[in-house]
PDB file of C-alpha atoms in Angstrom:
ATOM      1  CA  ALA D 855     -25.407-132.669 184.361  1.00  0.00           C
ATOM      2  CA  ASP D 856     -23.233-134.462 181.862  1.00  0.00           C
ATOM      3  CA  ALA D 857     -21.122-132.257 179.655  1.00  0.00           C
ATOM      4  CA  ALA D 858     -21.215-132.707 175.894  1.00  0.00           C
ATOM      5  CA  LEU D 859     -17.665-132.590 174.533  1.00  0.00           C
ATOM      6  CA  ASN D 860     -16.237-132.229 171.073  1.00  0.00           C
ATOM      7  CA  THR D 861     -12.852-130.997 169.906  1.00  0.00           C
ATOM      8  CA  GLU D 862     -13.775-127.345 170.297  1.00  0.00           C
ATOM      9  CA  ASN D 863     -16.588-127.008 172.826  1.00  0.00           C
ATOM     10  CA  VAL D 864     -17.675-128.145 176.266  1.00  0.00           C
ATOM     11  CA  ASP D 865     -21.399-127.644 176.890  1.00  0.00           C
ATOM     12  CA  GLY D 866     -22.567-128.342 180.425  1.00  0.00           C
ATOM     13  CA  GLY D 867     -26.235-127.997 179.567  1.00  0.00           C
ATOM     14  CA  ALA D 868     -28.813-127.214 182.235  1.00  0.00           C
ATOM     15  CA  GLY D 869     -27.934-127.057 185.918  1.00  0.00           C
ATOM     16  CA  ASN D 870     -24.762-126.101 187.760  1.00  0.00           C
ATOM     17  CA  ASP D 871     -21.817-127.827 186.100  1.00  0.00           C
ATOM     18  CA  THR D 872     -18.170-128.248 187.068  1.00  0.00           C
ATOM     19  CA  LEU D 873     -15.175-128.882 184.851  1.00  0.00           C
ATOM     20  CA  ASN D 874     -12.070-130.308 186.561  1.00  0.00           C
ATOM     21  CA  TRP D 875      -8.938-129.710 184.474  1.00  0.00           C
ATOM     22  CA  VAL D 876      -6.073-131.669 186.027  1.00  0.00           C
ATOM     23  CA  GLN D 877      -2.718-131.806 184.298  1.00  0.00           C
ATOM     24  CA  ALA D 878       0.729-132.813 185.544  1.00  0.00           C
ATOM     25  CA  ALA D 879       2.483-130.594 182.999  1.00  0.00           C
ATOM     26  CA  LEU D 880       2.491-126.834 182.484  1.00  0.00           C
ATOM     27  CA  ILE D 881      -0.862-125.261 181.598  1.00  0.00           C
ATOM     28  CA  ASN D 882      -0.149-122.456 179.188  1.00  0.00           C
ATOM     29  CA  GLY D 883      -3.549-121.183 178.115  1.00  0.00           C
ATOM     30  CA  VAL D 884      -6.698-122.757 176.798  1.00  0.00           C
ATOM     31  CA  PRO D 885      -6.258-125.011 173.763  1.00  0.00           C
ATOM     32  CA  THR D 886      -6.958-123.101 170.546  1.00  0.00           C
ATOM     33  CA  GLY D 887     -10.631-122.948 169.646  1.00  0.00           C
ATOM     34  CA  VAL D 888     -11.991-124.414 172.885  1.00  0.00           C
ATOM     35  CA  THR D 889     -14.994-122.680 174.444  1.00  0.00           C
ATOM     36  CA  LEU D 890     -17.097-123.505 177.489  1.00  0.00           C
ATOM     37  CA  THR D 891     -20.847-123.052 177.592  1.00  0.00           C
ATOM     38  CA  SER D 892     -23.023-123.605 180.666  1.00  0.00           C
ATOM     39  CA  VAL D 893     -20.055-124.628 182.821  1.00  0.00           C
ATOM     40  CA  GLU D 894     -20.350-122.542 185.956  1.00  0.00           C
ATOM     41  CA  THR D 895     -17.322-123.804 187.933  1.00  0.00           C
ATOM     42  CA  VAL D 896     -13.868-124.506 186.507  1.00  0.00           C
ATOM     43  CA  ASN D 897     -11.199-126.103 188.717  1.00  0.00           C
ATOM     44  CA  VAL D 898      -7.682-126.046 187.238  1.00  0.00           C
ATOM     45  CA  THR D 899      -4.905-128.047 188.909  1.00  0.00           C
ATOM     46  CA  SER D 900      -1.384-128.366 187.556  1.00  0.00           C
ATOM     47  CA  GLY D 901       1.763-130.095 188.733  1.00  0.00           C
ATOM     48  CA  ALA D 902       3.629-127.219 187.068  1.00  0.00           C
ATOM     49  CA  ALA D 903       2.941-123.547 186.373  1.00  0.00           C
ATOM     50  CA  ILE D 904      -0.424-122.208 185.195  1.00  0.00           C
ATOM     51  CA  THR D 905      -0.826-119.340 182.753  1.00  0.00           C
ATOM     52  CA  LEU D 906      -4.512-118.910 182.008  1.00  0.00           C
ATOM     53  CA  ASN D 907      -6.855-116.209 180.706  1.00  0.00           C
ATOM     54  CA  THR D 908     -10.585-116.927 181.050  1.00  0.00           C
ATOM     55  CA  THR D 909     -11.905-113.568 179.855  1.00  0.00           C
ATOM     56  CA  ALA D 910     -12.971-115.113 176.524  1.00  0.00           C
ATOM     57  CA  GLY D 911     -14.518-118.502 175.841  1.00  0.00           C
ATOM     58  CA  PHE D 912     -15.770-118.959 179.433  1.00  0.00           C
ATOM     59  CA  ALA D 913     -18.963-116.877 179.210  1.00  0.00           C
ATOM     60  CA  ASP D 914     -21.015-118.825 181.764  1.00  0.00           C
ATOM     61  CA  THR D 915     -18.205-119.535 184.222  1.00  0.00           C
ATOM     62  CA  THR D 916     -18.822-117.815 187.554  1.00  0.00           C
ATOM     63  CA  ALA D 917     -16.191-119.619 189.673  1.00  0.00           C
ATOM     64  CA  LEU D 918     -12.577-120.262 188.702  1.00  0.00           C
ATOM     65  CA  ASN D 919     -10.299-122.144 191.095  1.00  0.00           C
ATOM     66  CA  THR D 920      -6.605-122.685 190.334  1.00  0.00           C
ATOM     67  CA  ASN D 921      -4.152-124.839 192.265  1.00  0.00           C
ATOM     68  CA  THR D 922      -0.417-125.369 191.950  1.00  0.00           C
ATOM     69  CA  SER D 923       2.315-126.687 194.196  1.00  0.00           C
ATOM     70  CA  GLY D 924       5.831-125.337 193.852  1.00  0.00           C
ATOM     71  CA  ALA D 925       5.028-123.415 190.683  1.00  0.00           C
ATOM     72  CA  ALA D 926       4.055-119.989 189.377  1.00  0.00           C
ATOM     73  CA  GLN D 927       0.574-118.822 188.442  1.00  0.00           C
ATOM     74  CA  THR D 928      -0.454-116.050 186.056  1.00  0.00           C
ATOM     75  CA  ILE D 929      -4.245-115.843 185.965  1.00  0.00           C
ATOM     76  CA  THR D 930      -6.572-113.370 184.253  1.00  0.00           C
ATOM     77  CA  ALA D 931     -10.289-113.771 184.984  1.00  0.00           C
ATOM     78  CA  ALA D 932     -13.409-112.033 183.703  1.00  0.00           C
ATOM     79  CA  ALA D 933     -15.080-109.485 185.984  1.00  0.00           C
ATOM     80  CA  THR D 934     -17.999-111.917 186.430  1.00  0.00           C
ATOM     81  CA  GLN D 935     -15.811-114.761 187.697  1.00  0.00           C
ATOM     82  CA  ASN D 936     -15.032-115.335 191.361  1.00  0.00           C
ATOM     83  CA  LEU D 937     -11.445-116.562 191.556  1.00  0.00           C
ATOM     84  CA  VAL D 938      -9.580-118.575 194.177  1.00  0.00           C
ATOM     85  CA  ALA D 939      -5.888-119.068 193.342  1.00  0.00           C
ATOM     86  CA  THR D 940      -4.045-121.475 195.641  1.00  0.00           C
ATOM     87  CA  ALA D 941      -0.262-121.780 195.458  1.00  0.00           C
ATOM     88  CA  ALA D 942       1.140-124.341 197.877  1.00  0.00           C
ATOM     89  CA  LEU D 943       4.921-124.318 198.319  1.00  0.00           C
ATOM     90  CA  GLN D 944       5.095-121.099 196.295  1.00  0.00           C
ATOM     91  CA  GLY D 945       8.797-120.711 197.071  1.00  0.00           C
ATOM     92  CA  ALA D 946      10.385-118.034 194.904  1.00  0.00           C
ATOM     93  CA  ASN D 947       7.711-118.397 192.202  1.00  0.00           C
ATOM     94  CA  ALA D 948       5.460-115.462 191.351  1.00  0.00           C
ATOM     95  CA  VAL D 949       1.684-115.481 191.638  1.00  0.00           C
ATOM     96  CA  ALA D 950      -0.009-112.806 189.529  1.00  0.00           C
ATOM     97  CA  VAL D 951      -3.778-112.415 189.314  1.00  0.00           C
ATOM     98  CA  ASP D 952      -5.673-109.889 187.218  1.00  0.00           C
ATOM     99  CA  GLY D 953      -9.385-109.199 186.904  1.00  0.00           C
ATOM    100  CA  GLY D 954     -12.045-111.379 188.445  1.00  0.00           C
ATOM    101  CA  ASN D 955     -14.955-110.432 190.655  1.00  0.00           C
ATOM    102  CA  ASN D 956     -14.302-111.571 194.215  1.00  0.00           C
ATOM    103  CA  VAL D 957     -10.708-112.815 194.337  1.00  0.00           C
ATOM    104  CA  THR D 958      -8.832-114.843 196.957  1.00  0.00           C
ATOM    105  CA  VAL D 959      -5.159-115.744 196.739  1.00  0.00           C
ATOM    106  CA  ASN D 960      -3.822-118.315 199.203  1.00  0.00           C
ATOM    107  CA  ALA D 961      -0.050-118.788 199.044  1.00  0.00           C
ATOM    108  CA  THR D 962       1.926-120.950 201.449  1.00  0.00           C
ATOM    109  CA  GLY D 963       5.565-121.881 201.630  1.00  0.00           C
ATOM    110  CA  VAL D 964       6.671-118.530 200.241  1.00  0.00           C
ATOM    111  CA  THR D 965      10.437-117.877 200.259  1.00  0.00           C
ATOM    112  CA  GLY D 966      10.585-114.717 198.209  1.00  0.00           C
ATOM    113  CA  GLY D 967       8.073-115.116 195.393  1.00  0.00           C
ATOM    114  CA  ALA D 968       5.988-112.015 194.777  1.00  0.00           C
ATOM    115  CA  THR D 969       2.205-112.040 194.971  1.00  0.00           C
ATOM    116  CA  THR D 970       0.521-109.458 192.745  1.00  0.00           C
ATOM    117  CA  VAL D 971      -3.208-108.806 192.352  1.00  0.00           C
ATOM    118  CA  GLY D 972      -4.713-106.314 189.915  1.00  0.00           C
ATOM    119  CA  ALA D 973      -1.518-104.953 188.360  1.00  0.00           C
ATOM    120  CA  THR D 974      -3.123-104.791 184.911  1.00  0.00           C
ATOM    121  CA  THR D 975      -6.838-105.202 185.674  1.00  0.00           C
ATOM    122  CA  ALA D 976      -8.235-104.691 189.163  1.00  0.00           C
ATOM    123  CA  ALA D 977     -10.768-107.060 190.691  1.00  0.00           C
ATOM    124  CA  ALA D 978     -14.378-105.880 190.355  1.00  0.00           C
ATOM    125  CA  GLY D 979     -15.408-107.058 193.832  1.00  0.00           C
ATOM    126  CA  ASP D 980     -13.669-107.861 197.088  1.00  0.00           C
ATOM    127  CA  PHE D 981     -10.382-109.621 197.440  1.00  0.00           C
ATOM    128  CA  ALA D 982      -8.254-111.300 200.049  1.00  0.00           C
ATOM    129  CA  VAL D 983      -4.583-112.216 199.904  1.00  0.00           C
ATOM    130  CA  ASN D 984      -3.244-114.720 202.425  1.00  0.00           C
ATOM    131  CA  VAL D 985       0.509-115.376 202.340  1.00  0.00           C
ATOM    132  CA  THR D 986       2.531-117.558 204.705  1.00  0.00           C
ATOM    133  CA  ASN D 987       6.284-117.998 204.500  1.00  0.00           C
ATOM    134  CA  ALA D 988       8.003-121.366 204.349  1.00  0.00           C
ATOM    135  CA  THR D 989       8.737-122.896 207.721  1.00  0.00           C
ATOM    136  CA  GLY D 990      12.292-121.908 208.516  1.00  0.00           C
ATOM    137  CA  GLY D 991      12.298-119.542 205.523  1.00  0.00           C
ATOM    138  CA  THR D 992      14.038-116.229 205.854  1.00  0.00           C
ATOM    139  CA  THR D 993      11.988-114.005 203.534  1.00  0.00           C
ATOM    140  CA  THR D 994       8.364-113.606 202.586  1.00  0.00           C
ATOM    141  CA  GLY D 995       7.864-112.188 199.079  1.00  0.00           C
ATOM    142  CA  ALA D 996       6.440-108.767 198.311  1.00  0.00           C
ATOM    143  CA  ILE D 997       2.675-108.368 198.052  1.00  0.00           C
ATOM    144  CA  ALA D 998       1.112-105.730 195.776  1.00  0.00           C
ATOM    145  CA  VAL D 999      -2.622-105.303 195.298  1.00  0.00           C
ATOM    146  CA  THR D1000      -4.558-102.794 193.232  1.00  0.00           C
ATOM    147  CA  GLY D1001      -8.294-102.080 193.242  1.00  0.00           C
ATOM    148  CA  GLY D1002     -11.116-104.071 194.725  1.00  0.00           C
ATOM    149  CA  LYS D1003     -14.037-102.899 196.854  1.00  0.00           C
ATOM    150  CA  THR D1004     -12.751-104.391 200.106  1.00  0.00           C
ATOM    151  CA  VAL D1005      -9.152-105.540 200.427  1.00  0.00           C
ATOM    152  CA  THR D1006      -7.778-107.867 203.089  1.00  0.00           C
ATOM    153  CA  VAL D1007      -4.094-108.794 203.147  1.00  0.00           C
ATOM    154  CA  THR D1008      -2.693-111.247 205.676  1.00  0.00           C
ATOM    155  CA  SER D1009       1.038-111.952 205.680  1.00  0.00           C
ATOM    156  CA  LYS D1010       2.286-114.496 208.189  1.00  0.00           C
ATOM    157  CA  ALA D1011       5.874-115.398 208.912  1.00  0.00           C
ATOM    158  CA  ALA D1012       7.244-117.981 211.292  1.00  0.00           C
ATOM    159  CA  ASN D1013      10.851-118.417 212.220  1.00  0.00           C
ATOM    160  CA  ALA D1014      12.972-120.974 213.938  1.00  0.00           C
ATOM    161  CA  VAL D1015      14.640-120.211 217.250  1.00  0.00           C
ATOM    162  CA  SER D1016      17.560-117.788 216.870  1.00  0.00           C
ATOM    163  CA  SER D1017      16.745-116.869 213.283  1.00  0.00           C
ATOM    164  CA  THR D1018      15.481-113.767 211.517  1.00  0.00           C
ATOM    165  CA  VAL D1019      12.556-113.525 209.117  1.00  0.00           C
ATOM    166  CA  THR D1020      12.046-110.621 206.735  1.00  0.00           C
ATOM    167  CA  GLN D1021       8.565-109.820 205.588  1.00  0.00           C
ATOM    168  CA  SER D1022       8.753-107.927 202.321  1.00  0.00           C
ATOM    169  CA  ALA D1023       6.685-104.865 201.454  1.00  0.00           C
ATOM    170  CA  VAL D1024       2.904-104.948 201.288  1.00  0.00           C
ATOM    171  CA  THR D1025       1.514-102.321 198.920  1.00  0.00           C
ATOM    172  CA  VAL D1026      -2.218-101.637 198.562  1.00  0.00           C
ATOM    173  CA  ASN D1027      -3.428 -99.214 195.893  1.00  0.00           C
ATOM    174  CA  GLY D1028      -7.103 -98.246 196.017  1.00  0.00           C
TER     175      GLY D1028
END
């Protein structure tokens, strides 16, 4: 369906609607006064960091997908929103996710950046964290997860010949 747009509201109307928010610059929250109605899927892609809280103003959103490359993410989702946070080339940047229903974090190219899920608000459903270090990198950042019904953490590290890779701590709190 076509979304009706004015300066404060996006209304997807009937059906299953998707909003693609693509921005080269930093995304630092939702513009003041903007609300989404009847938009079930929101895809947010930034060429820089994303700081986003969708617990208010996104009442009908059931799927939130965020994507950065070489930048940090700080995402807070409502307990009714399934969240997939993808951080390519995470490097030393932090990825922090709070809330959400079923949550997946996919981070690649990690060289020391921490990945944290549920530090403030635990996920309501299941979550999976998948972290892979940078090729030739020497350290994979710490992973800390709190809550969730079922928790899966996968931390992969590859190293070059005659080198050492350190995988940082993985902490899971039920």
